[in-house]
mmCIF file of C-alpha atoms and ligand atoms in Angstrom:
data_model
loop_
_atom_site.group_PDB
_atom_site.id
_atom_site.type_symbol
_atom_site.label_atom_id
_atom_site.label_comp_id
_atom_site.label_asym_id
_atom_site.label_seq_id
_atom_site.Cartn_x
_atom_site.Cartn_y
_atom_site.Cartn_z
ATOM 1 C CA UNK P 10 44.156 80.986 -215.213
ATOM 2 C CA UNK P 11 46.608 78.210 -215.713
ATOM 3 C CA UNK P 12 50.439 78.630 -215.282
ATOM 4 C CA UNK P 13 52.679 79.691 -218.459
ATOM 5 C CA UNK P 14 56.069 79.411 -218.583
ATOM 6 C CA UNK P 15 57.727 82.952 -218.684
ATOM 7 C CA UNK P 16 54.500 84.390 -217.430
ATOM 8 C CA UNK P 17 54.214 86.276 -213.939
ATOM 9 C CA UNK P 18 50.612 87.070 -213.851
ATOM 10 C CA UNK P 19 50.046 84.540 -210.907
ATOM 11 C CA UNK P 20 52.746 86.708 -208.898
ATOM 12 C CA UNK P 21 51.004 90.043 -209.418
ATOM 13 C CA UNK P 22 52.141 91.684 -206.271
ATOM 14 C CA UNK P 23 55.887 90.572 -206.610
ATOM 15 C CA UNK P 24 57.869 93.867 -206.063
ATOM 16 C CA UNK P 25 60.872 93.064 -208.185
ATOM 17 C CA UNK P 26 61.501 93.525 -211.823
ATOM 18 C CA UNK P 27 63.553 90.308 -211.901
ATOM 19 C CA UNK P 28 63.130 87.692 -209.250
ATOM 20 C CA UNK P 29 66.173 85.236 -209.428
ATOM 21 C CA UNK P 30 66.345 83.713 -206.049
ATOM 22 C CA UNK P 31 64.205 80.868 -206.262
ATOM 23 C CA UNK P 32 67.379 78.535 -204.790
ATOM 24 C CA UNK P 33 66.554 80.863 -201.552
ATOM 25 C CA UNK P 34 62.957 81.510 -201.182
ATOM 26 C CA UNK P 35 60.326 81.499 -203.842
ATOM 27 C CA UNK P 36 57.500 83.948 -203.995
ATOM 28 C CA UNK P 37 53.991 82.341 -203.554
ATOM 29 C CA UNK P 38 51.795 82.403 -206.435
ATOM 30 C CA UNK P 39 48.241 83.475 -206.169
ATOM 31 C CA UNK P 40 46.952 79.968 -205.902
ATOM 32 C CA UNK P 41 49.416 79.336 -202.932
ATOM 33 C CA UNK P 42 48.431 82.193 -201.190
ATOM 34 C CA UNK P 43 44.907 81.591 -201.736
ATOM 35 C CA UNK P 44 45.418 77.980 -200.241
ATOM 36 C CA UNK P 45 47.157 79.796 -197.148
ATOM 37 C CA UNK P 46 44.128 81.938 -196.798
ATOM 38 C CA UNK P 47 41.523 79.170 -197.289
ATOM 39 C CA UNK P 48 43.052 76.836 -194.385
ATOM 40 C CA UNK P 49 42.935 79.963 -192.105
ATOM 41 C CA UNK P 50 39.362 80.598 -192.863
ATOM 42 C CA UNK P 51 38.256 76.930 -192.804
ATOM 43 C CA UNK P 52 39.912 76.629 -189.411
ATOM 44 C CA UNK P 53 38.189 79.770 -188.199
ATOM 45 C CA UNK P 54 35.005 78.608 -189.213
ATOM 46 C CA UNK P 55 35.092 74.709 -188.080
ATOM 47 C CA UNK P 56 38.166 74.192 -186.009
ATOM 48 C CA UNK P 57 38.317 70.708 -184.931
ATOM 49 C CA UNK P 58 36.063 69.614 -187.854
ATOM 50 C CA UNK P 59 38.474 70.935 -190.415
ATOM 51 C CA UNK P 60 41.210 68.369 -189.415
ATOM 52 C CA UNK P 61 39.840 65.506 -191.535
ATOM 53 C CA UNK P 62 39.671 67.697 -194.602
ATOM 54 C CA UNK P 63 43.602 68.311 -194.488
ATOM 55 C CA UNK P 64 44.449 65.142 -193.250
ATOM 56 C CA UNK P 65 42.710 63.918 -196.613
ATOM 57 C CA UNK P 66 44.553 66.737 -198.413
ATOM 58 C CA UNK P 67 47.806 65.602 -197.485
ATOM 59 C CA UNK P 68 46.943 62.040 -199.150
ATOM 60 C CA UNK P 69 46.544 63.867 -202.417
ATOM 61 C CA UNK P 70 49.858 65.794 -201.655
ATOM 62 C CA UNK P 71 51.622 62.583 -201.075
ATOM 63 C CA UNK P 72 50.364 61.136 -204.142
ATOM 64 C CA UNK P 73 51.238 64.275 -206.217
ATOM 65 C CA UNK P 74 54.773 64.309 -204.762
ATOM 66 C CA UNK P 75 55.364 60.581 -205.187
ATOM 67 C CA UNK P 76 54.497 60.895 -208.877
ATOM 68 C CA UNK P 77 56.898 63.693 -209.352
ATOM 69 C CA UNK P 78 59.675 61.738 -207.778
ATOM 70 C CA UNK P 79 58.519 58.296 -209.325
ATOM 71 C CA UNK P 80 58.197 56.464 -205.798
ATOM 72 C CA UNK P 81 55.218 55.187 -203.879
ATOM 73 C CA UNK P 82 53.217 57.731 -201.920
ATOM 74 C CA UNK P 83 53.586 55.080 -198.752
ATOM 75 C CA UNK P 84 57.524 55.956 -198.893
ATOM 76 C CA UNK P 85 56.928 59.609 -198.059
ATOM 77 C CA UNK P 86 56.631 61.261 -194.871
ATOM 78 C CA UNK P 87 55.974 64.919 -193.975
ATOM 79 C CA UNK P 88 58.019 67.289 -192.014
ATOM 80 C CA UNK P 89 58.469 71.008 -191.290
ATOM 81 C CA UNK P 90 61.708 71.734 -193.389
ATOM 82 C CA UNK P 91 64.587 70.001 -195.075
ATOM 83 C CA UNK P 92 66.721 70.294 -191.847
ATOM 84 C CA UNK P 93 64.176 68.288 -189.853
ATOM 85 C CA UNK P 94 63.858 65.639 -192.406
ATOM 86 C CA UNK P 95 68.105 65.183 -192.158
ATOM 87 C CA UNK P 96 67.447 65.290 -188.360
ATOM 88 C CA UNK P 97 64.880 62.479 -188.463
ATOM 89 C CA UNK P 98 66.939 60.250 -190.335
ATOM 90 C CA UNK P 99 70.270 60.898 -188.786
ATOM 91 C CA UNK P 100 68.480 59.908 -185.439
ATOM 92 C CA UNK P 101 66.576 57.054 -187.002
ATOM 93 C CA UNK P 102 69.539 54.988 -188.517
ATOM 94 C CA UNK P 103 70.545 51.933 -186.484
ATOM 95 C CA UNK P 104 74.085 52.917 -186.022
ATOM 96 C CA UNK P 105 76.789 51.024 -184.325
ATOM 97 C CA UNK P 106 79.529 52.860 -182.529
ATOM 98 C CA UNK P 107 82.272 53.375 -185.167
ATOM 99 C CA UNK P 108 80.330 53.540 -188.059
ATOM 100 C CA UNK P 109 81.609 55.915 -190.829
ATOM 101 C CA UNK P 110 79.472 58.817 -192.307
ATOM 102 C CA UNK P 111 80.742 60.629 -195.262
ATOM 103 C CA UNK P 112 79.887 64.314 -195.742
ATOM 104 C CA UNK P 113 81.103 67.088 -198.018
ATOM 105 C CA UNK P 114 82.846 70.433 -197.111
ATOM 106 C CA UNK P 115 80.892 73.299 -199.119
ATOM 107 C CA UNK P 116 77.475 71.703 -198.268
ATOM 108 C CA UNK P 117 74.647 73.982 -196.863
ATOM 109 C CA UNK P 118 75.175 73.265 -193.154
ATOM 110 C CA UNK P 119 71.775 71.840 -192.903
ATOM 111 C CA UNK P 120 73.149 68.629 -194.092
ATOM 112 C CA UNK P 121 76.280 68.453 -191.928
ATOM 113 C CA UNK P 122 74.954 69.570 -188.416
ATOM 114 C CA UNK P 123 72.620 66.672 -188.043
ATOM 115 C CA UNK P 124 75.418 64.139 -189.028
ATOM 116 C CA UNK P 125 77.687 65.829 -186.524
ATOM 117 C CA UNK P 126 75.346 65.675 -183.722
ATOM 118 C CA UNK P 127 74.577 61.768 -184.905
ATOM 119 C CA UNK P 128 78.424 61.130 -184.762
ATOM 120 C CA UNK P 129 78.573 62.816 -181.141
ATOM 121 C CA UNK P 130 75.481 60.903 -179.738
ATOM 122 C CA UNK P 131 76.264 57.404 -181.446
ATOM 123 C CA UNK P 132 79.955 57.497 -181.423
ATOM 124 C CA UNK P 133 80.179 57.629 -185.290
ATOM 125 C CA UNK P 134 83.385 58.527 -187.257
ATOM 126 C CA UNK P 135 82.575 61.576 -189.628
ATOM 127 C CA UNK P 136 84.693 62.030 -192.535
ATOM 128 C CA UNK P 137 84.537 65.298 -194.648
ATOM 129 C CA UNK P 138 85.306 65.406 -198.328
ATOM 130 C CA UNK P 139 85.897 68.115 -200.717
ATOM 131 C CA UNK P 140 83.542 68.784 -203.390
ATOM 132 C CA UNK P 141 86.373 69.792 -205.591
ATOM 133 C CA UNK P 142 86.990 66.923 -207.537
ATOM 134 C CA UNK P 143 83.181 66.581 -208.447
ATOM 135 C CA UNK P 144 83.682 70.298 -209.594
ATOM 136 C CA UNK P 145 86.433 69.231 -211.967
ATOM 137 C CA UNK P 146 84.474 66.036 -213.059
ATOM 138 C CA UNK P 147 81.875 63.374 -212.122
ATOM 139 C CA UNK P 148 84.698 60.832 -212.781
ATOM 140 C CA UNK P 149 87.221 62.762 -210.496
ATOM 141 C CA UNK P 150 84.702 63.128 -207.917
ATOM 142 C CA UNK P 151 83.757 59.321 -207.638
ATOM 143 C CA UNK P 152 87.320 58.333 -207.710
ATOM 144 C CA UNK P 153 87.767 60.441 -204.473
ATOM 145 C CA UNK P 154 84.656 59.197 -203.058
ATOM 146 C CA UNK P 155 85.601 55.555 -203.818
ATOM 147 C CA UNK P 156 88.943 56.156 -202.146
ATOM 148 C CA UNK P 157 87.163 57.438 -198.840
ATOM 149 C CA UNK P 158 84.599 54.404 -199.352
ATOM 150 C CA UNK P 159 87.409 51.805 -199.195
ATOM 151 C CA UNK P 160 88.260 52.795 -195.602
ATOM 152 C CA UNK P 161 84.831 51.561 -194.814
ATOM 153 C CA UNK P 162 81.164 53.393 -194.961
ATOM 154 C CA UNK P 163 77.747 53.209 -193.440
ATOM 155 C CA UNK P 164 76.212 56.320 -194.994
ATOM 156 C CA UNK P 165 77.022 59.055 -197.380
ATOM 157 C CA UNK P 166 74.929 62.413 -197.026
ATOM 158 C CA UNK P 167 75.039 64.940 -199.990
ATOM 159 C CA UNK P 168 72.835 67.487 -201.704
ATOM 160 C CA UNK P 169 71.290 66.924 -205.187
ATOM 161 C CA UNK P 170 72.514 70.101 -206.060
ATOM 162 C CA UNK P 171 75.155 72.418 -204.308
ATOM 163 C CA UNK P 172 73.671 75.435 -202.843
ATOM 164 C CA UNK P 173 76.924 77.559 -203.434
ATOM 165 C CA UNK P 174 78.008 76.478 -206.898
ATOM 166 C CA UNK P 175 74.797 74.909 -208.479
ATOM 167 C CA UNK P 176 76.861 71.759 -209.157
ATOM 168 C CA UNK P 177 74.371 68.971 -209.758
ATOM 169 C CA UNK P 178 75.859 65.741 -208.008
ATOM 170 C CA UNK P 179 75.891 62.328 -210.158
ATOM 171 C CA UNK P 180 73.437 60.770 -207.694
ATOM 172 C CA UNK P 181 73.042 57.834 -209.774
ATOM 173 C CA UNK P 182 76.770 56.745 -210.050
ATOM 174 C CA UNK P 183 77.279 57.928 -206.189
ATOM 175 C CA UNK P 184 74.567 55.766 -205.366
ATOM 176 C CA UNK P 185 75.792 52.791 -207.226
ATOM 177 C CA UNK P 186 79.233 53.244 -205.618
ATOM 178 C CA UNK P 187 77.801 53.669 -202.062
ATOM 179 C CA UNK P 188 76.056 50.515 -202.495
ATOM 180 C CA UNK P 189 78.965 48.456 -203.711
ATOM 181 C CA UNK P 190 80.525 49.275 -200.531
ATOM 182 C CA UNK P 191 77.700 48.339 -198.542
ATOM 183 C CA UNK P 192 76.480 51.920 -197.374
ATOM 184 C CA UNK P 193 73.649 54.183 -197.893
ATOM 185 C CA UNK P 194 73.103 57.303 -199.581
ATOM 186 C CA UNK P 195 71.091 60.217 -197.828
ATOM 187 C CA UNK P 196 70.167 63.069 -200.225
ATOM 188 C CA UNK P 197 69.218 66.515 -199.490
ATOM 189 C CA UNK P 198 67.091 67.453 -202.378
ATOM 190 C CA UNK P 199 65.616 71.048 -201.633
ATOM 191 C CA UNK P 200 68.098 72.568 -204.155
ATOM 192 C CA UNK P 201 66.887 69.940 -206.943
ATOM 193 C CA UNK P 202 63.115 68.978 -206.320
ATOM 194 C CA UNK P 203 60.862 71.114 -208.360
ATOM 195 C CA UNK P 204 63.232 72.277 -210.853
ATOM 196 C CA UNK P 205 65.154 68.885 -211.889
ATOM 197 C CA UNK P 206 63.359 65.860 -212.921
ATOM 198 C CA UNK P 207 64.129 63.205 -210.463
ATOM 199 C CA UNK P 208 63.436 59.724 -210.581
ATOM 200 C CA UNK P 209 64.091 58.244 -207.382
ATOM 201 C CA UNK P 210 63.695 54.929 -208.108
ATOM 202 C CA UNK P 211 66.306 55.007 -211.004
ATOM 203 C CA UNK P 212 68.672 56.791 -208.914
ATOM 204 C CA UNK P 213 68.520 54.323 -206.154
ATOM 205 C CA UNK P 214 68.995 56.633 -203.313
ATOM 206 C CA UNK P 215 68.358 55.357 -199.693
ATOM 207 C CA UNK P 216 66.896 58.512 -197.951
ATOM 208 C CA UNK P 217 66.040 61.917 -199.076
ATOM 209 C CA UNK P 218 64.734 65.111 -197.287
ATOM 210 C CA UNK P 219 63.466 68.304 -198.869
ATOM 211 C CA UNK P 220 61.860 71.728 -197.975
ATOM 212 C CA UNK P 221 59.062 73.352 -199.928
ATOM 213 C CA UNK P 222 59.962 77.189 -199.789
ATOM 214 C CA UNK P 223 62.681 76.998 -202.703
ATOM 215 C CA UNK P 224 62.200 75.200 -206.145
ATOM 216 C CA UNK P 225 58.741 73.680 -205.238
ATOM 217 C CA UNK P 226 57.530 77.024 -204.790
ATOM 218 C CA UNK P 227 55.415 76.517 -201.714
ATOM 219 C CA UNK P 228 56.011 78.219 -198.316
ATOM 220 C CA UNK P 229 58.388 77.870 -195.328
ATOM 221 C CA UNK P 230 57.222 75.341 -192.822
ATOM 222 C CA UNK P 231 56.603 72.180 -194.822
ATOM 223 C CA UNK P 232 58.993 69.481 -196.003
ATOM 224 C CA UNK P 233 59.240 65.705 -196.810
ATOM 225 C CA UNK P 234 61.352 62.680 -196.402
ATOM 226 C CA UNK P 235 61.493 59.654 -198.511
ATOM 227 C CA UNK P 236 62.599 56.240 -197.325
ATOM 228 C CA UNK P 237 63.391 53.460 -199.880
ATOM 229 C CA UNK P 238 60.939 50.642 -199.105
ATOM 230 C CA UNK P 239 63.726 48.023 -198.431
ATOM 231 C CA UNK P 240 65.243 50.490 -195.629
ATOM 232 C CA UNK P 241 62.133 51.420 -193.692
ATOM 233 C CA UNK P 242 62.064 48.258 -191.286
ATOM 234 C CA UNK P 243 65.812 48.875 -190.640
ATOM 235 C CA UNK P 244 65.198 52.458 -189.129
ATOM 236 C CA UNK P 245 64.725 52.668 -185.198
ATOM 237 C CA UNK P 246 61.812 55.216 -184.784
ATOM 238 C CA UNK P 247 63.682 57.385 -182.178
ATOM 239 C CA UNK P 248 61.583 60.416 -183.402
ATOM 240 C CA UNK P 249 58.296 58.593 -182.966
ATOM 241 C CA UNK P 250 55.583 60.603 -181.545
ATOM 242 C CA UNK P 251 51.734 60.117 -180.611
ATOM 243 C CA UNK P 252 50.836 60.172 -184.302
ATOM 244 C CA UNK P 253 53.211 57.823 -185.101
ATOM 245 C CA UNK P 254 51.417 54.745 -183.853
ATOM 246 C CA UNK P 255 48.930 52.682 -185.921
ATOM 247 C CA UNK P 256 45.450 53.899 -185.640
ATOM 248 C CA UNK P 257 46.552 56.874 -183.411
ATOM 249 C CA UNK P 258 43.282 58.832 -183.530
ATOM 250 C CA UNK P 259 40.939 56.171 -182.491
ATOM 251 C CA UNK P 260 40.828 57.309 -178.756
ATOM 252 C CA UNK P 261 39.839 60.645 -179.796
ATOM 253 C CA UNK P 262 37.252 59.658 -182.258
ATOM 254 C CA UNK P 263 35.417 56.270 -181.067
ATOM 255 C CA UNK P 264 34.506 56.637 -177.578
ATOM 256 C CA UNK P 265 35.745 54.903 -174.572
ATOM 257 C CA UNK P 266 38.380 52.211 -174.271
ATOM 258 C CA UNK P 267 40.729 53.053 -177.105
ATOM 259 C CA UNK P 268 43.630 54.825 -175.087
ATOM 260 C CA UNK P 269 46.479 52.648 -175.508
ATOM 261 C CA UNK P 270 50.275 53.045 -175.605
ATOM 262 C CA UNK P 271 51.163 49.909 -177.076
ATOM 263 C CA UNK P 272 50.074 50.260 -180.652
ATOM 264 C CA UNK P 273 52.725 49.534 -182.994
ATOM 265 C CA UNK P 274 54.759 52.597 -184.587
ATOM 266 C CA UNK P 275 53.987 52.308 -188.133
ATOM 267 C CA UNK P 276 56.625 50.704 -190.491
ATOM 268 C CA UNK P 277 56.197 53.524 -193.102
ATOM 269 C CA UNK P 278 58.120 56.733 -193.574
ATOM 270 C CA UNK P 279 55.333 58.570 -192.187
ATOM 271 C CA UNK P 280 56.256 57.544 -188.690
ATOM 272 C CA UNK P 281 58.135 60.643 -188.735
ATOM 273 C CA UNK P 282 54.783 62.377 -188.429
ATOM 274 C CA UNK P 283 54.814 62.231 -184.654
ATOM 275 C CA UNK P 284 52.519 65.307 -184.020
ATOM 276 C CA UNK P 285 50.362 67.493 -185.935
ATOM 277 C CA UNK P 286 51.569 68.776 -189.205
ATOM 278 C CA UNK P 287 52.036 72.307 -190.757
ATOM 279 C CA UNK P 288 48.547 72.160 -192.354
ATOM 280 C CA UNK P 289 48.594 75.752 -194.036
ATOM 281 C CA UNK P 290 52.244 75.096 -195.510
ATOM 282 C CA UNK P 291 51.214 71.467 -196.774
ATOM 283 C CA UNK P 292 48.037 72.960 -198.269
ATOM 284 C CA UNK P 293 50.164 75.709 -200.090
ATOM 285 C CA UNK P 294 52.793 73.032 -201.295
ATOM 286 C CA UNK P 295 49.797 71.156 -202.810
ATOM 287 C CA UNK P 296 48.563 74.236 -204.525
ATOM 288 C CA UNK P 297 52.079 74.963 -205.810
ATOM 289 C CA UNK P 298 52.842 71.350 -206.749
ATOM 290 C CA UNK P 299 49.763 71.534 -209.098
ATOM 291 C CA UNK P 300 51.017 74.045 -211.007
ATOM 292 C CA UNK P 301 54.485 72.251 -211.441
ATOM 293 C CA UNK P 302 52.654 69.233 -212.484
ATOM 294 C CA UNK P 303 50.685 71.294 -215.375
ATOM 295 C CA UNK P 304 53.913 72.798 -216.542
ATOM 296 C CA UNK P 305 55.841 69.568 -216.145
ATOM 297 C CA UNK P 306 59.372 69.644 -214.587
ATOM 298 C CA UNK P 307 61.077 68.607 -217.808
ATOM 299 C CA UNK P 308 59.559 71.994 -219.638
ATOM 300 C CA UNK P 309 60.426 73.880 -216.388
ATOM 301 C CA UNK P 310 63.959 72.703 -216.499
ATOM 302 C CA UNK P 311 64.450 73.376 -220.291
ATOM 303 C CA UNK P 312 63.023 76.830 -219.742
ATOM 304 C CA UNK P 313 65.560 77.740 -217.080
ATOM 305 C CA UNK P 314 68.382 76.328 -218.883
ATOM 306 C CA UNK P 315 67.592 78.244 -221.772
ATOM 307 C CA UNK P 316 67.576 81.426 -219.699
ATOM 308 C CA UNK P 317 70.792 80.413 -218.057
ATOM 309 C CA UNK P 318 72.552 79.534 -221.350
ATOM 310 C CA UNK P 319 71.645 82.764 -222.698
ATOM 311 C CA UNK P 320 72.752 84.659 -219.603
ATOM 312 C CA UNK P 321 76.060 82.867 -218.685
ATOM 313 C CA UNK P 322 78.132 83.831 -221.514
ATOM 314 C CA UNK P 323 77.095 87.577 -221.191
ATOM 315 C CA UNK P 324 78.396 87.612 -217.613
ATOM 316 C CA UNK P 325 81.386 85.764 -218.258
ATOM 317 C CA UNK P 326 82.173 88.417 -221.128
ATOM 318 C CA UNK P 327 81.944 90.926 -218.015
ATOM 319 C CA UNK P 328 84.584 89.263 -216.369
ATOM 320 C CA UNK P 329 82.551 86.891 -214.226
ATOM 321 C CA UNK P 330 84.010 83.174 -213.622
ATOM 322 C CA UNK P 331 81.168 80.952 -214.109
ATOM 323 C CA UNK P 332 80.809 77.765 -211.636
ATOM 324 C CA UNK P 333 78.229 76.059 -214.162
ATOM 325 C CA UNK P 334 79.640 72.837 -215.239
ATOM 326 C CA UNK P 335 79.887 72.478 -218.920
ATOM 327 C CA UNK P 336 78.543 68.801 -218.480
ATOM 328 C CA UNK P 337 74.802 69.071 -219.022
ATOM 329 C CA UNK P 338 74.095 66.205 -216.424
ATOM 330 C CA UNK P 339 76.074 68.208 -213.812
ATOM 331 C CA UNK P 340 73.728 71.628 -214.432
ATOM 332 C CA UNK P 341 70.888 72.923 -212.223
ATOM 333 C CA UNK P 342 68.489 75.729 -212.049
ATOM 334 C CA UNK P 343 71.300 77.974 -210.439
ATOM 335 C CA UNK P 344 74.064 80.012 -212.300
ATOM 336 C CA UNK P 345 76.679 80.708 -209.759
ATOM 337 C CA UNK P 346 79.520 83.043 -210.605
ATOM 338 C CA UNK P 347 82.654 84.892 -208.802
ATOM 339 C CA UNK P 348 82.443 88.351 -209.571
ATOM 340 C CA UNK P 349 85.855 90.053 -211.163
ATOM 341 C CA UNK P 350 88.225 90.612 -208.221
ATOM 342 C CA UNK P 351 87.805 94.263 -208.315
ATOM 343 C CA UNK P 352 84.236 94.174 -207.644
ATOM 344 C CA UNK P 353 82.662 93.627 -204.080
ATOM 345 C CA UNK P 354 80.076 91.227 -204.320
ATOM 346 C CA UNK P 355 77.840 92.601 -201.307
ATOM 347 C CA UNK P 356 78.026 95.975 -203.198
ATOM 348 C CA UNK P 357 76.916 94.222 -206.498
ATOM 349 C CA UNK P 358 74.267 92.688 -204.865
ATOM 350 C CA UNK P 359 72.744 95.695 -202.981
ATOM 351 C CA UNK P 360 73.062 97.554 -206.380
ATOM 352 C CA UNK P 361 71.037 94.845 -208.118
ATOM 353 C CA UNK P 362 68.435 95.080 -205.294
ATOM 354 C CA UNK P 363 68.309 98.629 -205.964
ATOM 355 C CA UNK P 364 67.534 97.994 -209.690
ATOM 356 C CA UNK P 365 64.612 95.653 -208.088
ATOM 357 C CA UNK P 366 66.615 92.622 -209.029
ATOM 358 C CA UNK P 367 66.847 89.822 -206.551
ATOM 359 C CA UNK P 368 69.513 87.313 -206.677
ATOM 360 C CA UNK P 369 71.763 85.816 -203.881
ATOM 361 C CA UNK P 370 75.147 85.745 -202.768
ATOM 362 C CA UNK P 371 75.972 82.432 -200.918
ATOM 363 C CA UNK P 372 79.601 82.708 -199.522
ATOM 364 C CA UNK P 373 81.208 84.662 -202.155
ATOM 365 C CA UNK P 374 79.166 83.707 -205.344
ATOM 366 C CA UNK P 375 76.422 85.523 -207.377
ATOM 367 C CA UNK P 376 73.664 83.252 -207.577
ATOM 368 C CA UNK P 377 70.942 83.370 -210.100
ATOM 369 C CA UNK P 378 68.122 81.194 -209.966
ATOM 370 C CA UNK P 379 65.183 81.689 -212.174
ATOM 371 C CA UNK P 380 62.083 79.542 -212.015
ATOM 372 C CA UNK P 381 58.994 78.601 -214.511
ATOM 373 C CA UNK P 382 57.626 82.638 -214.159
ATOM 374 C CA UNK P 383 60.897 84.086 -215.443
ATOM 375 C CA UNK P 384 60.823 85.330 -219.134
ATOM 376 C CA UNK P 385 63.703 85.296 -221.558
ATOM 377 C CA UNK P 386 63.255 88.772 -222.304
ATOM 378 C CA UNK P 387 64.589 89.431 -218.686
ATOM 379 C CA UNK P 388 67.996 88.304 -219.849
ATOM 380 C CA UNK P 389 69.169 91.576 -221.269
ATOM 381 C CA UNK P 390 67.593 93.662 -218.496
ATOM 382 C CA UNK P 391 69.740 91.620 -216.146
ATOM 383 C CA UNK P 392 72.986 91.629 -218.022
ATOM 384 C CA UNK P 393 72.648 95.691 -218.594
ATOM 385 C CA UNK P 394 71.808 96.129 -214.724
ATOM 386 C CA UNK P 395 74.981 94.128 -213.844
ATOM 387 C CA UNK P 396 76.853 96.318 -216.215
ATOM 388 C CA UNK P 397 75.547 99.501 -214.841
ATOM 389 C CA UNK P 398 76.074 98.390 -211.197
ATOM 390 C CA UNK P 399 79.695 97.425 -212.064
ATOM 391 C CA UNK P 400 80.287 100.769 -213.841
ATOM 392 C CA UNK P 401 78.993 102.770 -210.853
ATOM 393 C CA UNK P 402 81.199 100.627 -208.404
ATOM 394 C CA UNK P 403 84.445 101.148 -210.740
ATOM 395 C CA UNK P 404 83.954 104.759 -210.819
ATOM 396 C CA UNK P 405 83.344 105.060 -207.086
ATOM 397 C CA UNK P 406 86.190 106.927 -205.292
HETATM 398 C C1 LIG A 15 71.087 72.382 -199.733
HETATM 399 C C2 LIG A 15 70.259 73.131 -198.580
HETATM 400 N N1 LIG A 15 69.824 72.256 -197.721
HETATM 401 C C3 LIG A 15 68.829 72.798 -196.626
HETATM 402 C C4 LIG A 15 68.619 74.160 -196.892
HETATM 403 C C5 LIG A 15 67.970 74.673 -195.737
HETATM 404 O O1 LIG A 15 66.545 74.114 -195.728
HETATM 405 P P1 LIG A 15 65.482 74.216 -194.580
HETATM 406 O O2 LIG A 15 65.300 75.474 -194.153
HETATM 407 O O3 LIG A 15 64.204 73.889 -195.415
HETATM 408 O O4 LIG A 15 65.851 73.325 -193.596
HETATM 409 C C6 LIG A 15 69.131 75.017 -197.880
HETATM 410 C C7 LIG A 15 68.925 76.420 -197.865
HETATM 411 O O5 LIG A 15 68.265 77.071 -197.093
HETATM 412 C C8 LIG A 15 69.830 74.573 -198.797
HETATM 413 O O6 LIG A 15 70.602 75.109 -199.795
#
């Protein structure tokens, strides 16, 4: 059975009436679970002989992801999660002491900590800007960013979509602005990739990192990095390992005389693949990406937009304050809301879980993040559950 928008049959064991936390961790579909099982069984049977199969499988996954992001597969490298991708780039930029890096307050820490470490290691200047101007309007955000860039910039690090508010950042305009000031744009895309159509070539971002267990609907343990082809030769491969060299496995497969330590490090993004990769998670990711390809990201995003369009006004009518932008270009797959002041978010979240409804509560917001299996008919159920939980909380002594 192929995937159908709004149809949960590929998630037959999911124990929630409504699962709306794809921005947290997605449930693996049956094909994803099958891929994990198949890898395990294959290694159980063939061990070392299975390795080439999954090495080839990664080639096809790389091509699928490249198609999804409108880039060349050569510009992608695999890693274990988003954070590792941020670390790989933060360690590999050819920094000069005093280089300025701009990050944002309100970002998920995965896109701050590695820059803080890089700042200490390489004597960089780190500036933290507020996201609030961007929440007011793209133009206000860009103006604030430009004021920071005018003091000099080497790199700006931002998430494509903010985890806490669901705000989609104006990446194309940000990249253009950062480039005008001679800097580079790094994007954490884990809250966007798999739900929002992304054309990296058009956006002109320089570096991007993403993990697979959220909107790509794979499992934990896999991720990837994109490096713009013009930037790869300028990186210092500080994270290189034994598999980062050209012809790294000859000494294992072709007899004597091939063990060398001087083969060049590949001038390709996959230089970050320094050791063996998370094979089961990458196979799982490919199984999920095939489903996304079948459905297309455009159709999936239209589907979740319709879901959130129906949900948002009904929750604001209950007193919630929506953080969703009114600018369509700044909307994402997440609807984030502040609950009414007299309602405890933790209690609301717990109450919804008791009703078998999974949401998230990142630092003060109720986050609702449906994906392709969520059906429109869930919307009235979700609203009624919120209403019921609120009523219980209001009547509690
Ligand atoms: C924007 C953002 N970046 C990074 C992460 C963490 O990703 P990973 O665990 O793949 O490093 C999250 C959430 O977990 C996130 O929301």
